[in-house]
XYZ file of C-alpha atoms in Angstrom:
67
model
C -0.083 0.177 0.146
C 2.970 2.205 0.878
C 4.251 1.867 -2.945
C 1.005 2.453 -4.287
C 0.458 5.874 -2.677
C 4.328 6.875 -2.830
C 4.233 5.987 -6.540
C 0.799 8.270 -6.853
C 2.406 11.010 -5.053
C 5.188 11.121 -7.376
C 2.917 10.922 -10.561
C 0.936 13.935 -8.922
C 3.947 15.700 -8.173
C 5.553 15.307 -11.792
C 1.911 16.491 -13.026
C 1.995 19.464 -10.865
C 5.473 20.841 -12.146
C 4.637 20.180 -15.823
C 1.522 22.157 -15.378
C 3.506 24.861 -13.350
C 5.861 25.220 -16.193
C 3.222 25.204 -18.647
C 0.798 28.107 -16.852
C 4.008 29.995 -16.777
C 4.047 30.210 -20.792
C 7.759 30.158 -20.892
C 7.274 26.749 -22.654
C 5.160 27.412 -25.352
C 4.962 23.981 -26.992
C 4.183 22.210 -23.491
C 1.597 25.061 -22.973
C -0.038 23.839 -26.342
C 0.320 20.153 -25.607
C -1.355 20.685 -22.264
C -4.373 22.487 -23.762
C -4.911 19.722 -26.427
C -4.687 16.967 -23.790
C -7.346 19.087 -21.607
C -9.470 19.651 -24.379
C -9.130 15.922 -25.569
C -10.109 14.796 -21.766
C -13.154 17.134 -21.753
C -14.363 15.737 -25.018
C -13.962 12.131 -23.866
C -15.960 13.003 -20.772
C -18.716 14.428 -22.868
C -18.752 11.528 -25.113
C -19.005 9.194 -22.045
C -21.828 10.992 -20.599
C -23.733 11.064 -24.045
C -23.378 7.150 -23.967
C -24.229 6.888 -20.374
C -27.528 8.710 -20.914
C -28.339 6.747 -24.230
C -27.483 3.648 -22.200
C -29.984 4.586 -19.399
C -32.761 5.701 -21.567
C -32.294 2.490 -23.617
C -32.551 0.593 -20.122
C -35.436 2.444 -18.937
C -37.559 2.359 -22.153
C -37.153 -1.259 -21.881
C -37.971 -1.765 -18.303
C -41.792 -2.092 -18.564
C -41.470 -5.291 -20.451
C -39.750 -6.766 -17.325
C -42.758 -6.254 -14.942
């Protein structure tokens, strides 16, 4: 458990330092990469939300057949 927590803390620390450098604007390429990555994660989240809502809607529409 200690190894897992330590690894997670190191990963978060590394991500924090990358985001800090990107936020200062000194490294323009890194800044653009972070923006693209955040946009892609946002789009993926919206897609997952749409799929979840569609699945829930289709499940609820078939619910009366079970009763």
